[in-house]
Coordinates of C-alpha atoms and ligand atoms in Angstrom, one line a residue:
V1 CA -19.0 150.9 -72.9
P2 CA -15.9 152.4 -71.3
V3 CA -16.4 153.3 -67.6
T4 CA -16.0 157.0 -68.2
R5 CA -18.9 156.9 -70.7
V6 CA -21.5 155.4 -68.4
A7 CA -23.4 158.7 -68.1
H8 CA -23.7 158.8 -71.8
A9 CA -24.8 155.2 -72.0
A10 CA -27.6 155.9 -69.5
N11 CA -28.9 159.0 -71.4
A12 CA -28.3 157.4 -74.8
R13 CA -31.4 155.2 -74.1
L14 CA -33.4 158.5 -74.0
V15 CA -32.5 159.7 -77.5
G16 CA -35.7 160.1 -79.4
A17 CA -37.9 160.0 -76.2
A18 CA -40.4 162.8 -76.1
D19 CA -40.2 163.0 -72.3
A20 CA -36.4 162.7 -72.0
R21 CA -36.0 166.0 -70.2
A22 CA -37.8 164.6 -67.1
R23 CA -35.8 161.4 -67.2
L24 CA -32.3 162.7 -67.7
L25 CA -29.5 161.3 -65.6
T26 CA -27.8 164.4 -64.1
P27 CA -25.7 166.4 -63.9
A28 CA -25.9 166.8 -67.7
L29 CA -24.8 169.5 -70.1
L30 CA -27.7 170.5 -72.4
V31 CA -28.0 172.6 -75.5
E32 CA -31.3 173.8 -76.9
Q33 CA -31.0 173.0 -80.6
D34 CA -33.4 175.7 -81.9
V35 CA -31.7 178.5 -79.8
L36 CA -28.2 177.3 -80.9
D37 CA -29.2 177.3 -84.5
A38 CA -30.8 180.7 -84.2
N39 CA -27.7 182.2 -82.5
I40 CA -25.5 180.7 -85.2
A41 CA -27.7 182.2 -87.9
A42 CA -28.0 185.6 -86.2
M43 CA -24.3 186.2 -85.9
Q44 CA -23.7 185.0 -89.4
A45 CA -26.3 187.4 -90.8
R46 CA -24.8 190.3 -88.9
C47 CA -21.4 189.5 -90.4
D48 CA -22.8 188.9 -93.8
R49 CA -24.6 192.3 -93.8
A50 CA -21.3 194.0 -92.8
G51 CA -19.2 192.2 -95.4
V52 CA -17.0 190.6 -92.7
A53 CA -16.2 186.9 -92.7
L54 CA -17.1 184.9 -89.6
R55 CA -14.7 182.4 -88.3
P56 CA -16.3 181.2 -85.1
H57 CA -14.1 180.3 -82.2
A58 CA -14.5 176.6 -81.5
K59 CA -12.8 176.8 -78.1
A60 CA -16.3 177.8 -76.8
H61 CA -17.9 174.4 -77.7
K62 CA -15.0 172.0 -78.7
C63 CA -17.6 170.1 -80.6
V64 CA -17.2 169.0 -84.2
E65 CA -21.0 168.8 -84.8
I66 CA -21.5 172.5 -83.7
A67 CA -18.5 173.5 -85.9
R68 CA -20.1 171.8 -88.9
R69 CA -23.4 173.7 -88.2
Q70 CA -21.5 177.0 -88.2
L71 CA -19.8 176.1 -91.5
A72 CA -23.2 175.1 -93.0
A73 CA -24.5 178.5 -91.9
G74 CA -21.8 180.3 -93.9
A75 CA -18.7 180.5 -91.6
A76 CA -15.4 180.9 -93.4
G77 CA -13.6 178.4 -91.2
L78 CA -13.1 177.8 -87.5
C79 CA -10.7 179.2 -84.9
V80 CA -9.1 177.0 -82.3
A81 CA -7.2 178.0 -79.2
T82 CA -4.7 175.1 -78.7
P83 CA -2.6 172.7 -80.8
G84 CA -4.7 169.9 -79.3
E85 CA -7.9 171.5 -80.6
A86 CA -6.3 172.1 -84.0
E87 CA -5.5 168.4 -84.2
V88 CA -8.9 167.2 -83.1
F89 CA -10.8 169.4 -85.6
A90 CA -8.3 168.7 -88.5
R91 CA -8.6 164.9 -87.9
A92 CA -12.4 165.4 -88.0
G93 CA -12.1 166.7 -91.5
L94 CA -12.6 170.4 -91.0
P95 CA -10.8 172.1 -93.9
D96 CA -9.8 175.5 -92.7
L97 CA -8.6 176.4 -89.1
L98 CA -6.9 179.3 -87.5
L99 CA -4.9 178.8 -84.3
T100 CA -5.4 182.1 -82.5
S101 CA -2.8 181.5 -79.8
T102 CA 0.9 181.9 -80.3
F103 CA 2.8 178.6 -79.5
A104 CA 6.2 177.5 -78.3
P105 CA 8.9 176.2 -80.6
G106 CA 9.6 172.5 -80.0
P107 CA 7.0 169.8 -79.6
A108 CA 4.0 172.2 -80.0
L109 CA 5.4 173.6 -83.2
E110 CA 6.2 170.2 -84.6
R111 CA 2.7 169.0 -83.8
L112 CA 1.2 172.0 -85.5
A113 CA 3.3 171.5 -88.6
D114 CA 1.9 167.9 -88.8
V115 CA -1.6 169.3 -88.5
A116 CA -0.9 171.7 -91.3
T117 CA -0.4 168.7 -93.6
L118 CA -4.1 167.7 -92.9
C119 CA -5.9 171.0 -93.5
R120 CA -5.4 174.6 -94.2
L121 CA -4.0 175.7 -90.8
T122 CA -3.2 179.4 -90.3
L123 CA -0.9 180.2 -87.4
A124 CA -0.3 183.4 -85.5
L125 CA 3.3 184.5 -84.9
D126 CA 4.9 187.2 -82.7
A127 CA 8.5 186.1 -82.5
P128 CA 11.2 185.9 -85.3
Q129 CA 12.7 182.7 -83.8
T130 CA 9.3 180.9 -83.9
A131 CA 8.8 182.1 -87.5
R132 CA 12.1 180.6 -88.5
A133 CA 11.5 177.3 -86.7
L134 CA 8.1 177.1 -88.3
A135 CA 9.5 177.8 -91.7
A136 CA 12.0 174.9 -91.2
A137 CA 9.3 172.5 -90.1
A138 CA 7.1 173.4 -93.1
R139 CA 10.1 172.9 -95.5
T140 CA 10.8 169.5 -94.0
R141 CA 7.2 168.5 -94.7
G142 CA 7.1 170.1 -98.2
I143 CA 4.3 172.4 -97.4
R144 CA 3.7 176.2 -97.1
I145 CA 1.9 177.5 -94.0
P146 CA -0.3 180.6 -93.9
V147 CA 0.6 182.9 -91.1
L148 CA -0.6 186.1 -89.4
V149 CA 1.4 188.6 -87.4
D150 CA -0.2 188.7 -84.0
L151 CA -0.6 192.3 -82.8
E152 CA -0.4 193.2 -79.1
M153 CA -3.7 195.0 -78.2
G154 CA -3.3 196.0 -74.6
R155 CA -3.2 192.9 -72.4
H156 CA 0.4 192.0 -73.0
R157 CA -0.6 188.3 -73.4
A158 CA 1.0 188.0 -76.8
G159 CA 1.6 189.9 -80.0
A160 CA 4.2 192.1 -81.7
E161 CA 4.4 195.4 -79.7
G162 CA 3.9 198.2 -82.2
P163 CA 4.5 198.8 -85.9
Q164 CA 8.3 198.5 -85.8
A165 CA 8.0 195.0 -84.3
V166 CA 5.3 194.1 -86.9
A167 CA 7.6 195.2 -89.7
A168 CA 10.6 193.4 -88.4
L169 CA 8.6 190.1 -88.0
A170 CA 6.9 190.6 -91.4
G171 CA 10.4 190.9 -92.9
V172 CA 11.5 187.6 -91.4
I173 CA 8.3 185.9 -92.7
A174 CA 8.7 187.4 -96.1
E175 CA 12.1 185.8 -96.5
E176 CA 10.8 182.4 -95.8
E177 CA 9.5 180.6 -98.9
S178 CA 7.5 178.1 -96.8
L179 CA 5.5 180.7 -95.0
V180 CA 2.7 182.8 -96.6
L181 CA 2.0 186.1 -94.9
C182 CA -1.8 186.7 -94.8
G183 CA -2.2 189.7 -92.5
L184 CA -2.8 190.6 -88.9
Q185 CA -4.5 189.0 -85.9
A186 CA -5.7 191.8 -83.6
Y187 CA -7.8 190.3 -80.8
A188 CA -8.8 193.0 -78.3
G189 CA -9.6 190.7 -75.4
H190 CA -9.8 193.6 -72.9
L191 CA -13.0 194.8 -74.6
S192 CA -15.0 191.6 -74.6
H193 CA -16.5 191.9 -71.1
Q194 CA -16.4 195.7 -70.8
A195 CA -19.9 196.3 -69.5
D196 CA -20.1 200.0 -70.4
A197 CA -21.0 200.3 -74.1
R198 CA -19.5 203.8 -74.4
Q199 CA -16.1 202.6 -73.0
R200 CA -16.3 199.7 -75.3
G201 CA -16.8 202.0 -78.3
L202 CA -13.9 204.2 -77.3
G203 CA -11.8 201.1 -76.8
A204 CA -12.7 199.8 -80.2
Q205 CA -11.7 203.1 -81.8
E206 CA -8.4 203.0 -80.0
A207 CA -7.9 199.4 -81.2
A208 CA -8.7 200.5 -84.7
A209 CA -6.0 203.2 -84.6
R210 CA -3.5 200.6 -83.4
I211 CA -4.5 198.2 -86.2
H212 CA -4.2 200.9 -88.9
A213 CA -0.7 201.7 -87.8
A214 CA 0.3 198.0 -87.8
R215 CA -1.3 197.4 -91.2
E216 CA 0.7 200.3 -92.7
A217 CA 3.8 198.6 -91.3
L218 CA 2.8 195.3 -92.8
S219 CA 1.7 196.5 -96.3
P220 CA 5.2 196.7 -97.9
F221 CA 5.6 193.0 -97.3
M222 CA 2.2 192.0 -98.7
G223 CA 2.5 193.0 -102.4
D224 CA -1.0 193.3 -103.9
I225 CA -2.7 191.3 -101.2
R226 CA -5.1 193.1 -98.9
P227 CA -4.0 192.1 -95.4
A228 CA -6.6 190.1 -93.5
V229 CA -7.4 191.6 -90.0
T230 CA -8.9 189.0 -87.7
G231 CA -10.3 189.5 -84.2
G232 CA -13.5 190.4 -82.4
S233 CA -15.5 189.0 -79.5
T234 CA -19.1 188.3 -78.6
G235 CA -19.1 191.3 -76.2
A236 CA -17.6 193.9 -78.4
F237 CA -18.4 192.9 -82.0
V238 CA -21.0 195.7 -82.5
Q239 CA -18.4 198.3 -81.7
E240 CA -15.6 196.4 -83.6
L241 CA -17.9 196.1 -86.6
A242 CA -18.5 199.9 -86.5
S243 CA -14.7 200.5 -86.4
G244 CA -14.5 199.1 -89.9
V245 CA -11.0 197.6 -89.7
Y246 CA -11.8 193.9 -89.4
T247 CA -12.1 191.6 -92.4
E248 CA -12.9 188.6 -90.2
F249 CA -14.5 188.0 -86.8
Q250 CA -13.5 185.3 -84.2
C251 CA -16.6 185.4 -81.9
G252 CA -17.3 182.2 -80.1
S253 CA -19.5 182.4 -77.0
Y254 CA -22.5 183.9 -79.0
A255 CA -23.6 180.3 -80.0
L256 CA -23.9 179.1 -76.4
M257 CA -23.8 182.1 -74.2
D258 CA -23.3 182.4 -70.4
V259 CA -24.1 184.5 -67.3
E260 CA -20.9 186.5 -67.6
Y261 CA -21.8 187.5 -71.2
D262 CA -25.4 188.3 -70.1
L263 CA -23.9 191.2 -68.1
V264 CA -22.6 192.7 -71.3
D265 CA -25.1 194.4 -73.6
P266 CA -23.4 194.4 -77.0
D267 CA -25.7 196.8 -78.9
G268 CA -27.1 199.0 -76.1
S269 CA -30.6 197.5 -76.4
G270 CA -30.7 196.7 -72.7
R271 CA -30.6 193.0 -73.1
P272 CA -28.2 190.4 -74.3
A273 CA -27.9 190.1 -78.1
F274 CA -28.0 186.3 -77.8
P275 CA -30.1 184.0 -75.5
A276 CA -28.4 181.1 -73.8
S277 CA -28.7 177.8 -75.6
L278 CA -26.4 176.0 -73.1
S279 CA -27.4 174.9 -69.6
V280 CA -26.5 172.3 -67.0
A281 CA -29.4 170.1 -65.7
V282 CA -29.0 169.0 -62.0
R283 CA -31.4 167.3 -59.6
V284 CA -32.3 167.9 -56.0
T285 CA -30.8 165.1 -53.9
S286 CA -31.8 166.4 -50.4
A287 CA -34.2 169.0 -49.1
N288 CA -34.5 168.7 -45.4
A289 CA -33.3 172.1 -44.2
P290 CA -35.9 174.8 -44.4
G291 CA -35.3 177.3 -47.2
L292 CA -32.5 175.1 -48.7
A293 CA -32.2 172.3 -51.2
T294 CA -29.1 170.4 -52.2
T295 CA -28.4 169.2 -55.8
D296 CA -25.9 167.0 -57.6
G297 CA -24.3 170.0 -59.4
G298 CA -21.2 171.2 -57.5
E299 CA -18.0 173.0 -58.2
K300 CA -16.8 170.3 -60.6
R301 CA -19.7 171.1 -62.9
F302 CA -19.3 174.8 -63.4
A303 CA -16.5 177.1 -64.3
A304 CA -16.6 180.8 -63.6
K305 CA -14.2 183.7 -64.2
H306 CA -14.9 185.8 -61.1
G307 CA -16.9 183.5 -58.9
T308 CA -20.1 184.2 -60.9
A309 CA -23.0 182.0 -59.9
P310 CA -25.0 179.8 -62.3
R311 CA -28.4 181.4 -63.1
I312 CA -31.6 179.4 -62.6
M313 CA -33.3 179.1 -66.0
R314 CA -36.1 176.8 -64.8
G315 CA -37.2 174.2 -62.3
A316 CA -37.0 176.3 -59.1
P317 CA -39.5 178.9 -57.7
A318 CA -39.0 182.6 -58.6
G319 CA -36.6 184.2 -56.2
A320 CA -34.5 181.1 -55.7
S321 CA -30.7 181.3 -56.2
Y322 CA -28.0 178.8 -56.8
R323 CA -24.5 178.3 -55.7
P324 CA -22.1 175.4 -56.2
S325 CA -21.2 174.8 -52.6
S326 CA -18.8 171.8 -52.6
D327 CA -17.1 169.6 -55.1
E328 CA -20.2 167.6 -56.0
H329 CA -23.1 169.6 -54.4
G330 CA -24.9 172.7 -55.1
T331 CA -27.2 174.7 -52.8
V332 CA -30.5 176.2 -53.8
T333 CA -31.6 179.0 -51.5
L334 CA -35.3 179.3 -51.6
P335 CA -37.7 182.2 -51.0
E336 CA -39.9 182.2 -47.9
G337 CA -42.3 179.3 -47.9
A338 CA -41.0 177.6 -51.1
R339 CA -40.0 174.0 -51.2
L340 CA -38.2 171.6 -53.5
S341 CA -38.2 167.8 -53.4
P342 CA -35.6 165.1 -54.1
G343 CA -35.6 164.4 -57.8
D344 CA -36.7 167.8 -58.9
L345 CA -34.9 168.9 -62.1
I346 CA -33.3 172.4 -62.2
E347 CA -31.7 173.9 -65.3
L348 CA -28.9 176.4 -64.9
E349 CA -27.3 178.9 -67.2
V350 CA -23.5 178.4 -66.8
P351 CA -21.3 181.2 -65.6
H352 CA -18.6 180.9 -68.3
C353 CA -19.3 178.6 -71.3
D354 CA -15.9 177.7 -72.6
P355 CA -14.3 176.2 -69.5
T356 CA -17.7 174.7 -68.4
V357 CA -18.1 172.7 -71.7
N358 CA -14.6 171.4 -71.1
L359 CA -15.9 169.7 -67.9
Y360 CA -18.2 167.4 -69.8
D361 CA -17.8 164.5 -72.3
F362 CA -21.2 165.0 -74.0
I363 CA -23.7 167.7 -75.0
H364 CA -27.4 166.6 -74.8
V365 CA -29.2 168.2 -77.7
M366 CA -32.8 169.1 -76.7
Q367 CA -35.8 170.2 -78.6
G368 CA -38.4 171.0 -76.0
D369 CA -38.7 167.9 -73.8
K370 CA -37.2 165.6 -76.5
L371 CA -33.6 164.5 -76.5
V372 CA -32.7 164.6 -80.2
A373 CA -29.0 163.7 -80.1
I374 CA -26.0 163.4 -78.0
W375 CA -22.9 165.2 -79.4
S376 CA -19.4 164.5 -78.2
V377 CA -17.2 167.3 -76.7
D378 CA -14.6 166.1 -79.1
A379 CA -11.7 168.4 -78.1
R380 CA -12.4 168.1 -74.3
G381 CA -9.1 168.3 -72.5
A382 CA -7.2 168.8 -75.7
Ligands
PLP401 N1 -10.4 185.3 -80.3 C1 -9.5 185.0 -79.3 C2 -8.1 184.9 -79.6 C3 -10.0 184.7 -78.0 O1 -9.2 184.4 -77.0 C4 -11.4 184.8 -77.7 C5 -12.0 184.6 -76.4 O2 -11.4 184.5 -75.4 C6 -12.2 185.2 -78.8 C7 -11.7 185.4 -80.0 C8 -13.7 185.5 -78.7 O3 -14.5 184.7 -78.0 P1 -15.9 185.1 -77.4 O4 -16.7 185.6 -78.5 O5 -16.3 183.9 -76.7 O6 -15.6 186.2 -76.4
MN402 MN1 -14.6 182.8 -72.7

């Protein structure tokens, strides 16, 4: 067993054990299988009812096994965020991927063209020179690559800025025999964590107007093909569904969930639309100071966007709070009179799922107290 996989080896002995939860070597990343499967089914059902395809974003979990479960539940394919993720998922045999990020000409483009020989890989473009370079790379390999025009939606991260730029880029793509123009990518990232549902609704309408104009500009280059419009997030999908412009959703976090998304109430029901299936299990290592306990889950085990704290799901008294307080240690602050002891297991909902998963090699799959499997975070670091 390679040294870096020691933690896995220790917990591998527990696969199948009915009391594995109590015996886990920590810190360990856990997923509650029944909650995960329910979340996957629930988002798929909402998309099916609306007649919108679901292409879940695999950057949330980076895990081939979870991707396969999403496909089995009815997903049209998977999204990936980086050329490395595209390569890992393609080599694992996933047949249909969309890279939602634009990419640099040069080594990344060449790598992607190689991946496009392994599976159907759709790429997002926002620059004529990248389109021409990709067309040349596809020609060299004797393949045709499906592409989308990426549309700028407000964050100025990427995307063609307005209908004229969309038409200009579509014109370049249409001239290239080795590229197949499939539609638009219109990911409105600024809406995903907008806590106010009314603002989110207004934002989704504004986004829809922007998309309509871009689609008009694209149509002359699409012949009889109805342009695909792909985008959407776990936070805004209800409003984005209502806007009616999307043909495909890219939501990712819904399967795992996190504290930052708990603060967003997608459908105005007053609670998160999806419960968290993901957690990190830590153990108390010291508890000598009154009102405090120290655990083995520090800053290296949690990633957050805005300093959000992990949320205690179980294992600590009501009223306790948690804060990663140094590289390898976390601090539990306890209510008056409460105590924890060395060895106590605490399970924490993670602040932000995508970058937290990327801190772990393995996902421990739990059903109650039983460890049913250990899945690899296949695209970790990729
Ligand atoms: N699509 C793109 C391009 C993204 O960058 C993201 C998240 O950052 C998503 C979709 C949606 O992911 P989530 O549902 O996790 O917000
Ligand atoms: Mn995220």
